[in-house]
Coordinates of C-alpha atoms in Angstrom, one line a residue:
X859 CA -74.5 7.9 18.2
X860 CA -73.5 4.6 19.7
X861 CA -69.9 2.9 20.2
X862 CA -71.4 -0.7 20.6
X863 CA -70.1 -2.6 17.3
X864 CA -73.0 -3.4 15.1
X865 CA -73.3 -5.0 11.9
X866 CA -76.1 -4.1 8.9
X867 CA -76.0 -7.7 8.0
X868 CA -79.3 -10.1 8.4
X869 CA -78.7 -13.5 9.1
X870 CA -80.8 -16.2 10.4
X871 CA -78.7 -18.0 12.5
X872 CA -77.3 -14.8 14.2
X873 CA -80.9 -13.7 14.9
X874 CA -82.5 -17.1 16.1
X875 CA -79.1 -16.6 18.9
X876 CA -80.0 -13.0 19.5
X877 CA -83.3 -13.9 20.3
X878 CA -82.8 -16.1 22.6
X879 CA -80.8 -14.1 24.6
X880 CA -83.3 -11.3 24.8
X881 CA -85.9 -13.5 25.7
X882 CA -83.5 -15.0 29.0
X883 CA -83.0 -11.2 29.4
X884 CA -87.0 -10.6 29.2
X885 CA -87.9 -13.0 32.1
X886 CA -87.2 -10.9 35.1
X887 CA -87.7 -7.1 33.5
X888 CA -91.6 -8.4 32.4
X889 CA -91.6 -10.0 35.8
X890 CA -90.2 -6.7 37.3
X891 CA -92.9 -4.3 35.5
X892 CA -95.5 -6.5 36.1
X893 CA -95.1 -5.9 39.8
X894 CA -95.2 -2.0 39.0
X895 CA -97.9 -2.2 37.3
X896 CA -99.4 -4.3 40.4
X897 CA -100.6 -7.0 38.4
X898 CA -99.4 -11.0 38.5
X899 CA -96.0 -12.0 37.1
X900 CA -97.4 -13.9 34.0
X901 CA -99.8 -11.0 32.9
X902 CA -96.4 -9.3 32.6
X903 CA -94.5 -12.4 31.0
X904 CA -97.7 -12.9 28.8
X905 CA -97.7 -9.2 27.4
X906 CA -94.1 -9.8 26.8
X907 CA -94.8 -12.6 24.5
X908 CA -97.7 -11.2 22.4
X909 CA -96.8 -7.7 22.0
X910 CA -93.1 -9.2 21.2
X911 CA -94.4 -11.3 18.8
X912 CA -96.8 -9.3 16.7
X913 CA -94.3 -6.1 16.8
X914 CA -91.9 -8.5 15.4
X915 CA -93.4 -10.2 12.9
X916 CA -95.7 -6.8 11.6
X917 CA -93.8 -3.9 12.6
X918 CA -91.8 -1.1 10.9
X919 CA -89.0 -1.6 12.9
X920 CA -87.0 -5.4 12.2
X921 CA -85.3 -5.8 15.1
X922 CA -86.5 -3.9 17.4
X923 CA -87.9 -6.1 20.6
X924 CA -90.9 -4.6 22.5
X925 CA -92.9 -5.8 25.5
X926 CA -93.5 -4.9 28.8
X927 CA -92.2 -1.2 29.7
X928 CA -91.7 0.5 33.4
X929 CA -93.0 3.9 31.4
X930 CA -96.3 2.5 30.8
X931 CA -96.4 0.1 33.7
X932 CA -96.1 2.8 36.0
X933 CA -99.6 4.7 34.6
X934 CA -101.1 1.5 34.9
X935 CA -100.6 0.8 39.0
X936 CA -103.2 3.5 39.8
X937 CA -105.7 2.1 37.9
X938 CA -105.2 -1.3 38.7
X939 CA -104.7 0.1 42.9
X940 CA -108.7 1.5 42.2
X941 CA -110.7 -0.3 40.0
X942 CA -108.6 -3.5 39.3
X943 CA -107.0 -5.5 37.0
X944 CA -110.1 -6.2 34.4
X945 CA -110.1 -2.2 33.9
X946 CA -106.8 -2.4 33.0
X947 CA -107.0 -4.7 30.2
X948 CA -109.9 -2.9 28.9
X949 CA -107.6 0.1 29.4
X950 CA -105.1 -1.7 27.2
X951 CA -107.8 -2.6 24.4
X952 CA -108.7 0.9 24.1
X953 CA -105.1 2.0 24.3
X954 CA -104.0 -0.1 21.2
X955 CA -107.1 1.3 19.4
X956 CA -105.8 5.0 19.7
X957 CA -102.3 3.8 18.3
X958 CA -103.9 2.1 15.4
X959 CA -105.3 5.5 14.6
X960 CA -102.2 7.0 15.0
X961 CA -100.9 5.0 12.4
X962 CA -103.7 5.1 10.0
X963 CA -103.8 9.1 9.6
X964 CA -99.7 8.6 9.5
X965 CA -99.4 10.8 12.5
X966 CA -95.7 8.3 13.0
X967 CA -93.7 10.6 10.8
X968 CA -93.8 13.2 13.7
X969 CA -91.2 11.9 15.7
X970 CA -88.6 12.9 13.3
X971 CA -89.4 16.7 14.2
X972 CA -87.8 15.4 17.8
X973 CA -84.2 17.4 17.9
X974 CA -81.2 16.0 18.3
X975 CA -80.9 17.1 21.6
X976 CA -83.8 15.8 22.9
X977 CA -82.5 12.3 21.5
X978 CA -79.5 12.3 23.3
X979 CA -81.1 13.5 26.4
X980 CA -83.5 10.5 26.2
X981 CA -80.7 7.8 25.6
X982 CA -78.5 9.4 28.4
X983 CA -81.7 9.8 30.5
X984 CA -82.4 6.0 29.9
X985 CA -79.7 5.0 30.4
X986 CA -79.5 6.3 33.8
X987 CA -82.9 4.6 34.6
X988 CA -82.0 1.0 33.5
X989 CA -79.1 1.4 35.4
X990 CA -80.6 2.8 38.4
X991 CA -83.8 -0.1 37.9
X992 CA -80.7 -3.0 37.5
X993 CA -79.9 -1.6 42.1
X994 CA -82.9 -3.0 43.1
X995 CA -81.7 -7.0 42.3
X996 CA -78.9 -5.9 45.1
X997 CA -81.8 -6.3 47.7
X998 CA -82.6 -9.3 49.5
X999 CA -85.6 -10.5 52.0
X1000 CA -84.5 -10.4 55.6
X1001 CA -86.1 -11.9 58.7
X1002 CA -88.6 -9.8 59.1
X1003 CA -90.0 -10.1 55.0
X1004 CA -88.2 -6.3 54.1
X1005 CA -86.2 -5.8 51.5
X1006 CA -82.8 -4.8 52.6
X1007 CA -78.9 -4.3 50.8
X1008 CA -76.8 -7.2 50.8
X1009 CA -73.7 -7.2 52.6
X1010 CA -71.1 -9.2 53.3
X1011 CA -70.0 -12.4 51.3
X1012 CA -73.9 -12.4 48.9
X1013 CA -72.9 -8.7 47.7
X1014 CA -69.3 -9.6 46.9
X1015 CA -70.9 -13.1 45.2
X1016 CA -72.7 -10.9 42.5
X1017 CA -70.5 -8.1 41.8
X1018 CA -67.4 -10.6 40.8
X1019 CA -70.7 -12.4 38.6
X1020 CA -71.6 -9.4 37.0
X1021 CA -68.0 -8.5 36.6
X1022 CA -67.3 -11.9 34.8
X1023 CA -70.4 -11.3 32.7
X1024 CA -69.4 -8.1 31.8
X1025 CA -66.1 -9.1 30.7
X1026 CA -67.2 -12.1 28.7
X1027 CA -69.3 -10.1 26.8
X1028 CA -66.8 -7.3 26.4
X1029 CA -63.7 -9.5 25.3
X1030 CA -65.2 -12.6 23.8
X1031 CA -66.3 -10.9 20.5
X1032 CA -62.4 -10.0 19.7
X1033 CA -62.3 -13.7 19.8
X1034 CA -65.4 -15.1 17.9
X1035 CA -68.7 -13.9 16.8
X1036 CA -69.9 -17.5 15.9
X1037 CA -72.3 -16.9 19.0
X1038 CA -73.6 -13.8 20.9
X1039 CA -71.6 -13.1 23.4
X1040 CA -74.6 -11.8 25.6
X1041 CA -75.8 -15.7 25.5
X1042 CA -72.5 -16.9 26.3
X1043 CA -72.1 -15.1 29.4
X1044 CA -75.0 -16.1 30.9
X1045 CA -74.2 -19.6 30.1
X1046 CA -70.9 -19.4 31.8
X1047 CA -72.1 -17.3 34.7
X1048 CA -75.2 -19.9 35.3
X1049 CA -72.9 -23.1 34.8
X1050 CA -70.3 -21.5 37.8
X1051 CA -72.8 -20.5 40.0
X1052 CA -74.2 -24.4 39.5
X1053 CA -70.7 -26.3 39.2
X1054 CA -69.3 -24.3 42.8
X1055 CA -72.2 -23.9 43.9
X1056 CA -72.4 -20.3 45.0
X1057 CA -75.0 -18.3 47.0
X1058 CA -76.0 -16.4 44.2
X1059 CA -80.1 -15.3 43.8
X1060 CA -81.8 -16.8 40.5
X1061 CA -84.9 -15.6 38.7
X1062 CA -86.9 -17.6 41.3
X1063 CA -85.4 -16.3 44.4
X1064 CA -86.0 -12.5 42.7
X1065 CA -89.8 -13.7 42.1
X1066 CA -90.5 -15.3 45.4
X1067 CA -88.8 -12.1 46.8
X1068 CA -91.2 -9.8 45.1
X1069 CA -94.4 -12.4 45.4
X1070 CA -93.2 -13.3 49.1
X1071 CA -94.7 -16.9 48.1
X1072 CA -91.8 -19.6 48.7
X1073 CA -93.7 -22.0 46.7
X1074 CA -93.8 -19.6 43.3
X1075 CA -92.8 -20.5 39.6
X1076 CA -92.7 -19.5 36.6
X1077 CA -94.5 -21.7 34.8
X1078 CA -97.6 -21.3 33.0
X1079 CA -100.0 -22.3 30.2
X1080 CA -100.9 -20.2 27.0
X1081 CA -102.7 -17.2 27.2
X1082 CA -106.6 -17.4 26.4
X1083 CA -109.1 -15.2 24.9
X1084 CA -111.5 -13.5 27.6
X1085 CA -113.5 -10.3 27.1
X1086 CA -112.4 -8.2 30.1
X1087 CA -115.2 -8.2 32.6
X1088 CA -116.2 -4.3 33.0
X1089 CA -119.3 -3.1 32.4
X1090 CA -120.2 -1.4 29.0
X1091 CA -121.3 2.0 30.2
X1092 CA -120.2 5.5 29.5
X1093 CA -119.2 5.3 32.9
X1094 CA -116.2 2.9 32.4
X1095 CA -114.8 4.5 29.2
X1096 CA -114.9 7.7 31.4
X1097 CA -112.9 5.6 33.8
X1098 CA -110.0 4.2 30.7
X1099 CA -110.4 6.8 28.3
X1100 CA -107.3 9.3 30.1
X1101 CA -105.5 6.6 31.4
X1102 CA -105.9 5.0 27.4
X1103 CA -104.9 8.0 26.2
X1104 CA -101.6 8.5 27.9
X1105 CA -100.7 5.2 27.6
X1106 CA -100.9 5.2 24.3
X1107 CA -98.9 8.4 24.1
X1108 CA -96.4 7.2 25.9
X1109 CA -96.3 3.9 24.2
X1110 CA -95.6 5.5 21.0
X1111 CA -93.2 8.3 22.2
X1112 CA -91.2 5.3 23.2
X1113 CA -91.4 3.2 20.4
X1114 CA -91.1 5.5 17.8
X1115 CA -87.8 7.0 19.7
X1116 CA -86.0 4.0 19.8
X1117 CA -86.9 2.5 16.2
X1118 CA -85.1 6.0 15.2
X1119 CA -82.3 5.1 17.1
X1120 CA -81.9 1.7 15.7
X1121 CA -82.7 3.3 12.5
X1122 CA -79.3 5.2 13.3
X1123 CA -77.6 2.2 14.4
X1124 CA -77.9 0.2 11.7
X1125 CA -78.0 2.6 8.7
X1126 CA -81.4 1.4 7.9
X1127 CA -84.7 3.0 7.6
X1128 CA -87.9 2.2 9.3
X1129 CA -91.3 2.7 8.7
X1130 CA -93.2 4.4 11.8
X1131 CA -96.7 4.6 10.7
X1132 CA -96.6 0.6 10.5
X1133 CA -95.0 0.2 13.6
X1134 CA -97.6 2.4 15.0
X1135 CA -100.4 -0.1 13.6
X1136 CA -98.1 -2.9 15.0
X1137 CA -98.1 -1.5 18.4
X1138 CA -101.9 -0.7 18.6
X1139 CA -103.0 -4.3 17.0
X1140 CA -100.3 -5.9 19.8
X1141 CA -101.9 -3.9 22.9
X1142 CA -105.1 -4.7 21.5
X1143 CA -104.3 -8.6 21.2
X1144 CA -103.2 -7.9 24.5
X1145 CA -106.1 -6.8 26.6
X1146 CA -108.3 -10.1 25.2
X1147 CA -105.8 -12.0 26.4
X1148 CA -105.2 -11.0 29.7
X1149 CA -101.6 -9.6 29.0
X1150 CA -100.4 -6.4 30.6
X1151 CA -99.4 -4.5 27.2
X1152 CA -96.5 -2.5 26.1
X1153 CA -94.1 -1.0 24.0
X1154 CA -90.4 -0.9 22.7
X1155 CA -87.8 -1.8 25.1
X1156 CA -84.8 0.1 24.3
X1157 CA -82.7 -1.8 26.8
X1158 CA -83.8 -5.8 25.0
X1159 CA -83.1 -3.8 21.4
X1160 CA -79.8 -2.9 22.4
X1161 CA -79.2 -6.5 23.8
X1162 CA -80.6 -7.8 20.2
X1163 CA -78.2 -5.6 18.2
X1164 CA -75.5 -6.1 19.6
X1165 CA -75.8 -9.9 19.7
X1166 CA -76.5 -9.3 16.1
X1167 CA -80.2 -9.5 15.7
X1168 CA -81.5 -7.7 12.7
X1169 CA -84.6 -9.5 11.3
X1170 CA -87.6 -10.4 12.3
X1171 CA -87.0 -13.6 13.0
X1172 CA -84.8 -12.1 16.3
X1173 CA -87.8 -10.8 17.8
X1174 CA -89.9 -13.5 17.0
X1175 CA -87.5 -16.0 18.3
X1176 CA -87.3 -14.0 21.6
X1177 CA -90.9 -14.1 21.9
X1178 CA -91.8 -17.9 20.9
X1179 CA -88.5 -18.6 23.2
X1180 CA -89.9 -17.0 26.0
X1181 CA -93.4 -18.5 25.9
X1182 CA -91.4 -21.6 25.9
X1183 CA -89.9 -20.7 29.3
X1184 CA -93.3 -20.2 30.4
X1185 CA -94.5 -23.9 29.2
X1186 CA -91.7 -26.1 29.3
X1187 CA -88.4 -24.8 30.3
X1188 CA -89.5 -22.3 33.5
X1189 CA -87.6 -24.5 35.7
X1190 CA -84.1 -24.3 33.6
X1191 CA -85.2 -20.0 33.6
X1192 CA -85.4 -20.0 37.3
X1193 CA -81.9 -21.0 37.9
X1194 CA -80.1 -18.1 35.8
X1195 CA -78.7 -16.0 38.5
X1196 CA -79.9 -12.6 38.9
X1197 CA -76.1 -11.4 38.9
X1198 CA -75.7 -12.8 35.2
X1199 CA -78.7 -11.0 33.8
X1200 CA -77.5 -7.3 35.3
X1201 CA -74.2 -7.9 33.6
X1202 CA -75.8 -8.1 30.7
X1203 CA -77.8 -5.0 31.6
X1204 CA -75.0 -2.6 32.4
X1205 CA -73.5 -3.3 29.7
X1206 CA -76.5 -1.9 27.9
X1207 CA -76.5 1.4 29.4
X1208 CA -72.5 1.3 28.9
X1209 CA -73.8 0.8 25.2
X1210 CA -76.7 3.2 25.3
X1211 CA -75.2 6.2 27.2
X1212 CA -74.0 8.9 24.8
X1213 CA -70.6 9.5 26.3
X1214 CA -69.8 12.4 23.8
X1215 CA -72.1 14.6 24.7
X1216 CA -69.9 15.4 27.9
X1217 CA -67.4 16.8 24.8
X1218 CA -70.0 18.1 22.9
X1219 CA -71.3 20.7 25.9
X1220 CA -69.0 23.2 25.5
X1221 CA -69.1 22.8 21.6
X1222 CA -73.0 23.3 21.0
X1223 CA -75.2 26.3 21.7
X1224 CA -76.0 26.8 25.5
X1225 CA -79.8 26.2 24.6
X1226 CA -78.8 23.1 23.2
X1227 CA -76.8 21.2 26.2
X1228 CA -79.6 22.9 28.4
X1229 CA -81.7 20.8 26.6
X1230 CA -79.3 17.5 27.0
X1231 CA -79.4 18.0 30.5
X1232 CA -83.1 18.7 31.1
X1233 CA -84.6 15.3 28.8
X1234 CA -81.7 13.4 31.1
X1235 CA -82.9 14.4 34.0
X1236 CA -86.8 14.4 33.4
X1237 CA -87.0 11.3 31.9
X1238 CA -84.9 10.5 35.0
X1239 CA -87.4 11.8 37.8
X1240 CA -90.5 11.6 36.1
X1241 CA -91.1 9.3 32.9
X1242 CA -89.7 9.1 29.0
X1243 CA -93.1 11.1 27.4
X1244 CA -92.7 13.8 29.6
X1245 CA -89.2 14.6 29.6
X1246 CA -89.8 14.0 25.2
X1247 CA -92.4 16.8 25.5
X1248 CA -90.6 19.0 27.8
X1249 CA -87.5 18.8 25.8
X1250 CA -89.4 19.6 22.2
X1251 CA -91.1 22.7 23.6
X1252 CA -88.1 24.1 25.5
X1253 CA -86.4 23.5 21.7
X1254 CA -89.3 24.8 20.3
X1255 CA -89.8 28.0 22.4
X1256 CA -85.6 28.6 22.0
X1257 CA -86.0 28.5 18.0
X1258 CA -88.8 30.5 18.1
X1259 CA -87.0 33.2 20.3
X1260 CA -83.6 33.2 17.9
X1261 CA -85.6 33.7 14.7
X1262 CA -87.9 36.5 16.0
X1263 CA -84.8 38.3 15.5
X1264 CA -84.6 37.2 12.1
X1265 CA -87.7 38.6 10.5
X1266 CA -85.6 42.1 8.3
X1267 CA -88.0 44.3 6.4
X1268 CA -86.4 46.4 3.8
X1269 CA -87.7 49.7 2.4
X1270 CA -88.0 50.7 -1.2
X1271 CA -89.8 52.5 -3.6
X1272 CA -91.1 51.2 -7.3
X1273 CA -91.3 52.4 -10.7
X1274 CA -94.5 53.7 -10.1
X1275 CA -93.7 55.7 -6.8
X1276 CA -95.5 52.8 -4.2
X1277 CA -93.4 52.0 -1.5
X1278 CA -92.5 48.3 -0.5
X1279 CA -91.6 46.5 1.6
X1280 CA -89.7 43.4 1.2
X1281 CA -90.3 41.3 3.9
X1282 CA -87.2 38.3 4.5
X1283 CA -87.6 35.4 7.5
X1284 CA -91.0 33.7 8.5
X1285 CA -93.2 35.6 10.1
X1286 CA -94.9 34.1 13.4
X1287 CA -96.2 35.2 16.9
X1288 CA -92.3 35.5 18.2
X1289 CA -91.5 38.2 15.1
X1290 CA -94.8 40.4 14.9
X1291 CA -93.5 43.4 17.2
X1292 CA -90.4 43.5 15.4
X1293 CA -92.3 43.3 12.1
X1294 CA -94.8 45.8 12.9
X1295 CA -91.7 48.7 14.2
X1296 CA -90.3 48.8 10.6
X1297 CA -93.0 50.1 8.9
X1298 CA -93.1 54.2 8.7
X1299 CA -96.9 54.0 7.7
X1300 CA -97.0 58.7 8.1
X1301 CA -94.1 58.7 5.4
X1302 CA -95.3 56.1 3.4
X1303 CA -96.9 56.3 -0.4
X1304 CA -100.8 56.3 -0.8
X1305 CA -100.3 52.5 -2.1
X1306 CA -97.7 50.2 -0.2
X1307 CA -96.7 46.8 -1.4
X1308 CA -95.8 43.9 1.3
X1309 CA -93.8 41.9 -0.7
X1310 CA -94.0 38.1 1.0
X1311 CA -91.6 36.4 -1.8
X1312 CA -88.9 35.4 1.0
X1313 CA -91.3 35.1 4.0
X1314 CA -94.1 32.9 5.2
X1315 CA -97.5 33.8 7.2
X1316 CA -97.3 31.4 9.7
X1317 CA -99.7 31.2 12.3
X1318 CA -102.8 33.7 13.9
X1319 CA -100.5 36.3 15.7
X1320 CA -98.7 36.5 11.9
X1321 CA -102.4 37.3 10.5
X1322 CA -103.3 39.4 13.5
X1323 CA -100.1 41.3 13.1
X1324 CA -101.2 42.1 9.2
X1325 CA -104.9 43.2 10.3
X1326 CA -103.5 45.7 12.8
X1327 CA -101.3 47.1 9.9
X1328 CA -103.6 47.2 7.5
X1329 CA -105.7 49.2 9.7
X1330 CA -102.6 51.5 10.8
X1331 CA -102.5 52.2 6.4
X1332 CA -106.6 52.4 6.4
X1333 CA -106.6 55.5 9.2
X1334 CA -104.2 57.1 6.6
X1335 CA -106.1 56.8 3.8
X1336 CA -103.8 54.3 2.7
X1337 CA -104.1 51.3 0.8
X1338 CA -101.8 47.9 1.8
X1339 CA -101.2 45.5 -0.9
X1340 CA -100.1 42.0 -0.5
X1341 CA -97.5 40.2 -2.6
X1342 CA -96.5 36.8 -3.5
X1343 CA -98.5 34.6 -0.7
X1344 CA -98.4 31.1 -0.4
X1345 CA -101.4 29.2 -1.1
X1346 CA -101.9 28.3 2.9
X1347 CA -101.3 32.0 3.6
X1348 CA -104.0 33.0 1.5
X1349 CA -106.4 31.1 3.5
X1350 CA -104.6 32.2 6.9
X1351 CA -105.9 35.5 6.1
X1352 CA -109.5 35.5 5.3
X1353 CA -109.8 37.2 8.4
X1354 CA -108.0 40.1 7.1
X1355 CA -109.3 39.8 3.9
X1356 CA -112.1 43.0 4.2
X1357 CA -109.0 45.0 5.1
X1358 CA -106.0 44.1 2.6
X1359 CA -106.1 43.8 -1.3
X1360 CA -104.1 40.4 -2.2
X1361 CA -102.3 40.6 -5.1
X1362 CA -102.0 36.8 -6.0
X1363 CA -100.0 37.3 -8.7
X1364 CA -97.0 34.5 -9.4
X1365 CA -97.6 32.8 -6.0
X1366 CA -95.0 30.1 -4.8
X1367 CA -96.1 27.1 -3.5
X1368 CA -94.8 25.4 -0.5
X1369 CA -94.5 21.6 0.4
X1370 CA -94.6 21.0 3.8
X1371 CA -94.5 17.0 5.2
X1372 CA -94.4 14.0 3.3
X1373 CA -95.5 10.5 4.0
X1374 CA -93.2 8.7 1.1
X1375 CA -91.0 7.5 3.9
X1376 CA -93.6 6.1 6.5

């Protein structure tokens, strides 16, 4: 799916590099979300760390960095905006509880029921949105404390910057691949910026900007273990139970999405019921420890795969890095330049954009590239889970539509003078009117045979749709016979049961999901 060059190959020293340059890439997107989420910078950075950390070291998904996410960070700012920020971390406790769960009845393997299309209309839809979230570091503060463009010599400063970032890091590997490029590039672009000295903005010029404190850093001590200070009523879980909920939906969606895409990148396989466990046990860390929580990051993953990060020890060195920032080194963090750091980041959704699927339209169904467009553009205006469960009912409601036209009854008659009916294609609620017009119940025998060998009772309308025939035979004096059901047909009909005689004669039985895999 991707066109950025990747190898399958762990190694230590390339994922100790990796990792630290996700982490210098970390510092201003958990600083960014933080401020969406309306909570302080190092409740962000801090989330970053921890949910980094225990993803990495217990996930199902080696190399696969996660922290804090604009998806969930924006369900978080209402709740912070009314009851504050003790609700949210209570919010976050309860969230990593319901992913834990999810994990634990193996609910992970779902995601691979997502359909292509909707895949590629969440990379090309996320795409879009880091590239549109890297605009916003093309603002400054003017006099009067607003945000405005730059202009003039500060705009033309940190597009040649980003420019020479994005050429370092696109060149540099046809050279070497002793060291990530990615990490390179920001050392260049931060040693120029220093050595002539430019009028670029750093990390600390973007956090004072958002903070509007002149005096702000970024430096911090370790996160400590506090019981978040709500009230424990009926009343507050009432409060953090939906807001939990979606959280932790979203959350997984997200995770779960991009450890299948790294799963395609690096011709590996994943295990998404652990990561699910991860995920909940990091969120859950998170909300004793005043961090913001999160999820996958699809945009730091990228960064770590293509550096060449493919153990845990990337993501683990990301996060133990960045905590490092926070303790030690903030001041050496705070003089990156913003312009570097975006470099870095377009070249991400350069990476993560599916640039085939402008060939593919014309080459797939239209249902299909309908699809494509519609994830892209919800995930765009709204948020990821949305635009994930938009795109698998629009897929879902498509299929059923096409194979309602599919369900072919033939007509015969038996040694013994009963008609049959051979019934091919599943039967569901799309396929019951056709299914129910191809039986000629006034010229049929006194005993009719349903044969169910090539089909499949599916769901109530499919069971509904055999009580109303039955009854259509019964008026006639007629007896309907059923033929070769599957064991979970059988049970989808006790309802019709005082109606039809089952004939349970060489059955078939039917596997339907596995968990070997997850």
């Amino acid at each position: 799916m991707f066109e950025i060059h990747a190898s399958k190959v762990t190694s230590l020293k390339n994922d100790v590099l990796s990792g630290l340059t996700v982490a210098l890439a970390l510092v201003p997107e958990a600083v960014a979300f933080a401020f969406v989420a309306g909570v302080d910078p190092l409740v962000g950075l801090y989330a970053a760390f921890m949910v980094g950390l225990i993803t990495s070291a217990f996930g199902g998904r080696p190399g696969m960095i996660s922290g804090a996410t604009g998806a969930m960070a924006v369900v978080m700012v209402s709740l912070v905006a009314l009851h504050g920020v003790q609700y949210l971390f209570a919010a976050v406790v309860l969230t990593g509880v319901f992913q834990i769960l999810a994990g634990v009845f193996k609910l992970g393997k779902f995601i691979r029921m997502v359909p292509h299309p909707v895949m590629l209309g969440f990379v090309n839809g996320l795409a879009i949105v880091i590239f549109l979230a890297q605009l916003g570091q093309f603002k400054e503060t003017n006099a009067a404390g607003e945000l405005v463009w730059m202009t003039g010599i500060p705009m033309w400063t940190m597009i040649g910057l980003i420019a020479l970032t994005m050429a370092i890091i696109h060149f540099l590997p046809k050279l070497t691949k002793a060291v990530p490029s990615s990490l390179v590039a920001i050392g260049v672009v931060t040693g120029l910026v220093m050595f002539m000295d430019l009028d670029a903005r750093t990390v600390i010029d973007y956090v004072r900007d958002m903070t509007n404190d002149p005096t702000r850093t970024l430096a911090g001590g370790l996160p400590t273990f506090s019981i978040p200070e709500v009230p424990f009523t009926l009343e507050t879980l009432y409060i953090i139970f939906p807001f939990s909920l979606v959280l932790a939906a979203i959350g997984l969606i997200e995770s779960l999405l991009t450890l299948t895409l790294i799963d395609e990148l690096t011709g590996t396989h994943g295990q998404s019921n652990r990561e699910c466990v991860a995920q909940g046990a990091a969120n859950t860390v998170n909300g004793f420890f005043g961090g913001m929580g999160g999820c996958a990051m699809i945009g730091q993953s990228m960064i770590n795969v293509n550096s060449g990060g493919r153990g845990r020890a990337s993501g683990i060195t990301a996060a133990v890095a960045l905590l490092g920032f926070i303790l030690f080194a903030s001041g050496l963090i705070e003089m990156i330049p913003v312009a570097a750091l975006v470099g870095v980041m377009f070249i991400v959704v350069i990476g993560t954009f599916e640039w085939s699927s402008f060939r593919i339209m014309r080459k797939v169904p239209k249902a299909d590239a309908f699809v494509i467009v519609l994830v892209s553009a919800v995930t765009v205006i709204s948020d990821l889970a949305v635009a994930v469960v938009v795109g698998v009912i629009v897929s879902a409601l498509v299929f059923a539509w096409q194979h309602a036209k599919h369900v072919i009854v033939k007509r015969s008659t038996d040694e013994n003078g009963w008609t049959v009916y051979d019934v091919n294609g599943p039967l569901f609620f799309g396929a019951v009117s056709s299914f129910l017009e191809q039986f000629e119940v006034s010229n049929d025998s006194k005993d009719v045979i349903v044969e169910f060998k090539n089909s499949r009772v599916a769901d109530h309308s499919a069971i509904e749709a055999i009580d109303t025939l039955a009854e259509r035979y019964m008026t006639q004096g007629k007896t309907l016979h059923l033929r070769h059901l599957s064991p979970e047909c059988k049970i989808l009909l006790t309802k019709a049961g005082e109606l039809v005689e089952v004939n349970y004669i060489e059955d078939p039985h039917y596997h339907v999901a596995s968990d070997k895999l997850d």
